[in-house]
Amino acid sequence: MDINMMVGSWDGSYDAGCQSDDSHQFERRIEPMYDAFLCPLTKLVMRDPVTLENGQTFEREAIEKWFKECKDSGRKLVCPLTQKELKNTELNPSIALRNTIEEWTTRNDAVQLEMARKSLNLGSQESEILHALKYVQYICKKNQSNKYLVRNAELIPMIVDMLKSSSRDVRCKALKTLLIVVQDDSENKAILAEGDTVRTIVKFLSNELSKEREEAVALLYELSKSEALCEKIGSVNGAILILVGMTSSVSENLLTVEMAHKTLENLEMCENNVRQMAGNGRLEPLLNQILQGTLETKLSMASYLSELVLNNDLKVQVARTVGSSLINIMRSGNIQCREVALKALNQISSCDLSAKALIEAGILPPLVKDLFTIGSNTLPMRLKEVSAMILANVVNSGYDFDAIPVGPDHQTLVSEDIIHNLLQLISNTGPAIEGKLLQVLVGLTSSPATVDNVVSAIKSSGATISLVQFIEAPQKDLRVASIKLLQNLSPHIGQELADALRGTVGQLSSLIRVISENSIGEEQLAAVSLLAELPERDLGLTRQLLDDHAFQLIISRVRSIRLGETKGSRFVTPFLDGLVRVLSRVTFALADEPESISLSREHNLAALFIDLLQSNGLDNVQMASATALENLSQESKNLTSLPEIPPPSFCVSVFSCLGKPPVITGLCRVHQGMCSLKETFCLLEGQAVEKLVALLDHPNEKVVEASLAALCTLLDDRVNIEQGVNVLLETEGIRPILDVLLEKQTDNLLRRAVWAVERILRTEEIAVDVAGDPNVSTALVDAFQHGDYRTRQIAERALKHVDRIPNFSGIFPSM
């Protein structure tokens, strides 16, 4: 068989180590190459020539592979050249030939290196530079020891200069060459890292060409294997940020992403790099150091953690990963350790989910202990402030604190003695801690599950007046927390709070002053919301508000908001809600306080409340406005008067037949006197009835109830009921009232609707029409059968109007 045929039939998978097709051009260029240098099988220069028993010479690895293939294929063991059978496979090293080849190679490499050195110049042709770089790669791959030659020839700085080339191919080839030159060679890495080279390599990470990014990150990965160079890489501004970005990039190829990951893993050898990674969103290395590092490392990393700005997702990740470790450090007797842990826990506790993770990790008992402990192991006040801040964050997470023991006797955070301790601590500490502890109480009173326990403890401790006094605190945070707490307490101890505000000097005025400020923020909203929650029928409080001219201020602010003069704050809408509710309380004092009537007339409050009925989407504003109109309308009959009639002349008084009774025109048909919206608050003016009727279809039953109550003032015993019904007919209000009866959403609405329908059915024509509607009759029968005593009595009368019950039934005595 011909040798060429044999070589062609061989699978050719022999790897000549660092030899490649490039070796031909480099090896034949300088000195002639003897045929004896080439292996007949590989056609490459031999590195380890061996001789067979027949005197033929081959590359050791190639002939060994030949023998194996002969054996595996079942062929005779023959020489590849002579095809003669061999007796054995003994291989004898050809030392003389190997030495000759090595000498030839050394001479050839030296000349080639010098040629490459001359070509590595930005003024050279691109093809020459690429050829030189390719040769450097070749000799470094061929033998690891050749990297010394490259270093000794001072080629590394010259290759670095090629990174400045305008040719993309040259830059990519230079990056690739540098990688090969420094691979597994610490001395070459040190030379490469001199000067600004690392910064230059990092710049390639931001290059728009993916190939250059790929080569640059591969080179950085190799450099990062050196602990000495990790710090240098991390010190390059933006290096870690870019690498972190590459790991999460969807546009990078997978190889580049993986290499960026591995580079960052190597850079973790340096603590400064770990901090940088955490600052750029890669928290795992820092968290691992907190979990597994020495105490000194844990404290260093926890201290840095406390300085980071984290989004909520990262806070949750940190709390779940190292929350327990930080809590264990917090339990330490060392003040320095406790301070570091407390500050880190404060940083991650301000998100509901992270706070819950910390609760489950057991943060509450040591926190409470730190706050209440006195004596040798007590925390300094500055750290108690941090503990109070963490507790405030945790409490506002909405967790069920009634189930978590925090004291030695299984007390919970809402146990009476714990609340008493908090109240006592509030009274005996400085403003910073007071504000945070008040926030704790705000959180506990914001939850329906725990508010009753807190209210009970506050009542038993007599702390209401003390809490009210914080309204005048000079520190804004303290004022806001106290006002929020009082707002949460007002539905439960509203009268007690009203008494305290009336009985102390300055607190009510302070609330009004806060509301009067031009800006609308958290404090203004809390102040107006507190006033809105206080008992609306407390006449003494209303009188004090009148004396302080608070209602004039509120009217001005409401009108300013309605005109769009107040913009840009997320608090504006709820602030308007509170203002209207506070303003409506003046209408509850009309019968007892003449100044309320004067104020309502002067500022035309009836018109203002009618306008506020159209505040779509603001249910509380519409409800409070409708209630205020009900109160104003109830007072209309008392304010309505007949015009003075001039006395008759002498003749008419003597001869009555000569005179005619005077005709009075312009009277209100419902109130039967002189009426106006501004002076007597008559609802027949200003389209009030139409707007109230429109609200009977509102999805909020409380708005419906308030609107129906206002309309019912037109059917009251003190007015002309028949004319009131006519007004409702004209405004198409009868059907909506009947619909309210049919829907009977709540007991209060049912009672009010039955009362109104009975009044309406006194008009015979309407009663006849309604009698033909089985749904209305059924609703009245249901009210008659299942309502309370008063509702059943009124329903009976209504059923008589539609002839469903005979007039002599007398089931209920008339009232």
JSON list of C-alpha atoms in Angstrom, two decimals, residues 320-422:
[
{"chain": "A", "resi": 320, "resn": "ARG", "atom": "CA", "xyz": [-33.98, 35.74, 54.01]},
{"chain": "A", "resi": 321, "resn": "THR", "atom": "CA", "xyz": [-30.30, 34.93, 53.48]},
{"chain": "A", "resi": 322, "resn": "VAL", "atom": "CA", "xyz": [-28.46, 36.56, 56.38]},
{"chain": "A", "resi": 323, "resn": "GLY", "atom": "CA", "xyz": [-31.25, 37.78, 58.66]},
{"chain": "A", "resi": 324, "resn": "SER", "atom": "CA", "xyz": [-30.60, 35.06, 61.22]},
{"chain": "A", "resi": 325, "resn": "SER", "atom": "CA", "xyz": [-26.84, 35.70, 61.15]},
{"chain": "A", "resi": 326, "resn": "LEU", "atom": "CA", "xyz": [-27.33, 39.42, 61.74]},
{"chain": "A", "resi": 327, "resn": "ILE", "atom": "CA", "xyz": [-29.75, 38.72, 64.59]},
{"chain": "A", "resi": 328, "resn": "ASN", "atom": "CA", "xyz": [-27.18, 36.39, 66.19]},
{"chain": "A", "resi": 329, "resn": "ILE", "atom": "CA", "xyz": [-24.56, 39.14, 65.97]},
{"chain": "A", "resi": 330, "resn": "MET", "atom": "CA", "xyz": [-27.09, 41.56, 67.49]},
{"chain": "A", "resi": 331, "resn": "ARG", "atom": "CA", "xyz": [-27.44, 39.26, 70.51]},
{"chain": "A", "resi": 332, "resn": "SER", "atom": "CA", "xyz": [-23.69, 39.53, 71.16]},
{"chain": "A", "resi": 333, "resn": "GLY", "atom": "CA", "xyz": [-22.51, 41.27, 74.31]},
{"chain": "A", "resi": 334, "resn": "ASN", "atom": "CA", "xyz": [-20.04, 43.34, 72.27]},
{"chain": "A", "resi": 335, "resn": "ILE", "atom": "CA", "xyz": [-21.42, 46.85, 71.67]},
{"chain": "A", "resi": 336, "resn": "GLN", "atom": "CA", "xyz": [-19.48, 47.22, 68.43]},
{"chain": "A", "resi": 337, "resn": "CYS", "atom": "CA", "xyz": [-20.95, 43.99, 67.03]},
{"chain": "A", "resi": 338, "resn": "ARG", "atom": "CA", "xyz": [-24.45, 44.95, 68.11]},
{"chain": "A", "resi": 339, "resn": "GLU", "atom": "CA", "xyz": [-24.13, 48.38, 66.52]},
{"chain": "A", "resi": 340, "resn": "VAL", "atom": "CA", "xyz": [-23.04, 46.95, 63.16]},
{"chain": "A", "resi": 341, "resn": "ALA", "atom": "CA", "xyz": [-25.82, 44.35, 63.18]},
{"chain": "A", "resi": 342, "resn": "LEU", "atom": "CA", "xyz": [-28.51, 46.84, 64.24]},
{"chain": "A", "resi": 343, "resn": "LYS", "atom": "CA", "xyz": [-27.60, 49.28, 61.48]},
{"chain": "A", "resi": 344, "resn": "ALA", "atom": "CA", "xyz": [-27.67, 46.52, 58.86]},
{"chain": "A", "resi": 345, "resn": "LEU", "atom": "CA", "xyz": [-31.01, 45.22, 60.14]},
{"chain": "A", "resi": 346, "resn": "ASN", "atom": "CA", "xyz": [-32.42, 48.73, 60.07]},
{"chain": "A", "resi": 347, "resn": "GLN", "atom": "CA", "xyz": [-31.42, 49.02, 56.43]},
{"chain": "A", "resi": 348, "resn": "ILE", "atom": "CA", "xyz": [-33.27, 45.86, 55.37]},
{"chain": "A", "resi": 349, "resn": "SER", "atom": "CA", "xyz": [-36.33, 46.07, 57.65]},
{"chain": "A", "resi": 350, "resn": "SER", "atom": "CA", "xyz": [-38.12, 48.89, 55.85]},
{"chain": "A", "resi": 351, "resn": "CYS", "atom": "CA", "xyz": [-39.97, 46.62, 53.41]},
{"chain": "A", "resi": 352, "resn": "ASP", "atom": "CA", "xyz": [-43.00, 44.57, 54.49]},
{"chain": "A", "resi": 353, "resn": "LEU", "atom": "CA", "xyz": [-41.76, 41.25, 53.10]},
{"chain": "A", "resi": 354, "resn": "SER", "atom": "CA", "xyz": [-38.24, 41.67, 54.48]},
{"chain": "A", "resi": 355, "resn": "ALA", "atom": "CA", "xyz": [-39.67, 42.72, 57.86]},
{"chain": "A", "resi": 356, "resn": "LYS", "atom": "CA", "xyz": [-41.77, 39.57, 57.93]},
{"chain": "A", "resi": 357, "resn": "ALA", "atom": "CA", "xyz": [-38.68, 37.49, 57.10]},
{"chain": "A", "resi": 358, "resn": "LEU", "atom": "CA", "xyz": [-36.86, 39.08, 60.04]},
{"chain": "A", "resi": 359, "resn": "ILE", "atom": "CA", "xyz": [-39.80, 38.42, 62.36]},
{"chain": "A", "resi": 360, "resn": "GLU", "atom": "CA", "xyz": [-39.73, 34.76, 61.37]},
{"chain": "A", "resi": 361, "resn": "ALA", "atom": "CA", "xyz": [-35.97, 34.76, 61.99]},
{"chain": "A", "resi": 362, "resn": "GLY", "atom": "CA", "xyz": [-36.64, 35.84, 65.59]},
{"chain": "A", "resi": 363, "resn": "ILE", "atom": "CA", "xyz": [-35.84, 39.54, 65.65]},
{"chain": "A", "resi": 364, "resn": "LEU", "atom": "CA", "xyz": [-38.60, 40.68, 68.05]},
{"chain": "A", "resi": 365, "resn": "PRO", "atom": "CA", "xyz": [-37.43, 39.26, 71.42]},
{"chain": "A", "resi": 366, "resn": "PRO", "atom": "CA", "xyz": [-33.88, 40.73, 71.27]},
{"chain": "A", "resi": 367, "resn": "LEU", "atom": "CA", "xyz": [-35.24, 44.04, 69.95]},
{"chain": "A", "resi": 368, "resn": "VAL", "atom": "CA", "xyz": [-37.70, 44.41, 72.83]},
{"chain": "A", "resi": 369, "resn": "LYS", "atom": "CA", "xyz": [-35.03, 43.32, 75.30]},
{"chain": "A", "resi": 370, "resn": "ASP", "atom": "CA", "xyz": [-32.59, 45.93, 73.95]},
{"chain": "A", "resi": 371, "resn": "LEU", "atom": "CA", "xyz": [-35.20, 48.68, 74.32]},
{"chain": "A", "resi": 372, "resn": "PHE", "atom": "CA", "xyz": [-36.30, 47.86, 77.86]},
{"chain": "A", "resi": 373, "resn": "THR", "atom": "CA", "xyz": [-33.06, 46.60, 79.44]},
{"chain": "A", "resi": 374, "resn": "ILE", "atom": "CA", "xyz": [-31.39, 48.93, 81.93]},
{"chain": "A", "resi": 375, "resn": "GLY", "atom": "CA", "xyz": [-28.15, 48.39, 83.80]},
{"chain": "A", "resi": 376, "resn": "SER", "atom": "CA", "xyz": [-24.67, 47.27, 82.79]},
{"chain": "A", "resi": 377, "resn": "ASN", "atom": "CA", "xyz": [-25.68, 45.63, 79.51]},
{"chain": "A", "resi": 378, "resn": "THR", "atom": "CA", "xyz": [-27.97, 48.38, 78.32]},
{"chain": "A", "resi": 379, "resn": "LEU", "atom": "CA", "xyz": [-27.58, 49.87, 74.85]},
{"chain": "A", "resi": 380, "resn": "PRO", "atom": "CA", "xyz": [-26.47, 53.47, 74.41]},
{"chain": "A", "resi": 381, "resn": "MET", "atom": "CA", "xyz": [-29.34, 55.80, 73.51]},
{"chain": "A", "resi": 382, "resn": "ARG", "atom": "CA", "xyz": [-28.08, 56.20, 69.94]},
{"chain": "A", "resi": 383, "resn": "LEU", "atom": "CA", "xyz": [-28.44, 52.43, 69.45]},
{"chain": "A", "resi": 384, "resn": "LYS", "atom": "CA", "xyz": [-31.77, 52.29, 71.25]},
{"chain": "A", "resi": 385, "resn": "GLU", "atom": "CA", "xyz": [-32.91, 54.77, 68.62]},
{"chain": "A", "resi": 386, "resn": "VAL", "atom": "CA", "xyz": [-31.87, 52.31, 65.88]},
{"chain": "A", "resi": 387, "resn": "SER", "atom": "CA", "xyz": [-33.65, 49.48, 67.73]},
{"chain": "A", "resi": 388, "resn": "ALA", "atom": "CA", "xyz": [-36.79, 51.61, 67.95]},
{"chain": "A", "resi": 389, "resn": "MET", "atom": "CA", "xyz": [-36.54, 52.37, 64.23]},
{"chain": "A", "resi": 390, "resn": "ILE", "atom": "CA", "xyz": [-36.27, 48.67, 63.37]},
{"chain": "A", "resi": 391, "resn": "LEU", "atom": "CA", "xyz": [-39.21, 47.86, 65.63]},
{"chain": "A", "resi": 392, "resn": "ALA", "atom": "CA", "xyz": [-41.26, 50.60, 63.94]},
{"chain": "A", "resi": 393, "resn": "ASN", "atom": "CA", "xyz": [-40.41, 49.15, 60.51]},
{"chain": "A", "resi": 394, "resn": "VAL", "atom": "CA", "xyz": [-41.25, 45.63, 61.61]},
{"chain": "A", "resi": 395, "resn": "VAL", "atom": "CA", "xyz": [-44.52, 46.59, 63.28]},
{"chain": "A", "resi": 396, "resn": "ASN", "atom": "CA", "xyz": [-45.75, 48.35, 60.16]},
{"chain": "A", "resi": 397, "resn": "SER", "atom": "CA", "xyz": [-45.46, 45.10, 58.16]},
{"chain": "A", "resi": 398, "resn": "GLY", "atom": "CA", "xyz": [-48.94, 43.96, 59.22]},
{"chain": "A", "resi": 399, "resn": "TYR", "atom": "CA", "xyz": [-47.77, 40.75, 60.93]},
{"chain": "A", "resi": 400, "resn": "ASP", "atom": "CA", "xyz": [-49.88, 39.03, 63.60]},
{"chain": "A", "resi": 401, "resn": "PHE", "atom": "CA", "xyz": [-47.98, 40.21, 66.67]},
{"chain": "A", "resi": 402, "resn": "ASP", "atom": "CA", "xyz": [-50.45, 38.75, 69.11]},
{"chain": "A", "resi": 403, "resn": "ALA", "atom": "CA", "xyz": [-48.99, 35.30, 68.43]},
{"chain": "A", "resi": 404, "resn": "ILE", "atom": "CA", "xyz": [-45.27, 36.04, 68.95]},
{"chain": "A", "resi": 405, "resn": "PRO", "atom": "CA", "xyz": [-43.87, 35.93, 72.49]},
{"chain": "A", "resi": 406, "resn": "VAL", "atom": "CA", "xyz": [-41.35, 38.68, 73.17]},
{"chain": "A", "resi": 407, "resn": "GLY", "atom": "CA", "xyz": [-40.96, 38.58, 76.96]},
{"chain": "A", "resi": 408, "resn": "PRO", "atom": "CA", "xyz": [-39.87, 36.08, 79.60]},
{"chain": "A", "resi": 409, "resn": "ASP", "atom": "CA", "xyz": [-43.46, 35.48, 80.67]},
{"chain": "A", "resi": 410, "resn": "HIS", "atom": "CA", "xyz": [-44.69, 34.86, 77.12]},
{"chain": "A", "resi": 411, "resn": "GLN", "atom": "CA", "xyz": [-45.90, 38.44, 76.73]},
{"chain": "A", "resi": 412, "resn": "THR", "atom": "CA", "xyz": [-46.56, 39.60, 73.20]},
{"chain": "A", "resi": 413, "resn": "LEU", "atom": "CA", "xyz": [-45.91, 42.97, 71.65]},
{"chain": "A", "resi": 414, "resn": "VAL", "atom": "CA", "xyz": [-49.51, 44.00, 72.43]},
{"chain": "A", "resi": 415, "resn": "SER", "atom": "CA", "xyz": [-49.58, 42.73, 76.01]},
{"chain": "A", "resi": 416, "resn": "GLU", "atom": "CA", "xyz": [-50.64, 45.44, 78.44]},
{"chain": "A", "resi": 417, "resn": "ASP", "atom": "CA", "xyz": [-47.34, 45.55, 80.34]},
{"chain": "A", "resi": 418, "resn": "ILE", "atom": "CA", "xyz": [-45.32, 45.76, 77.09]},
{"chain": "A", "resi": 419, "resn": "ILE", "atom": "CA", "xyz": [-47.47, 48.70, 75.88]},
{"chain": "A", "resi": 420, "resn": "HIS", "atom": "CA", "xyz": [-47.09, 50.32, 79.33]},
{"chain": "A", "resi": 421, "resn": "ASN", "atom": "CA", "xyz": [-43.31, 49.94, 79.02]},
{"chain": "A", "resi": 422, "resn": "LEU", "atom": "CA", "xyz": [-43.39, 51.56, 75.58]}
]
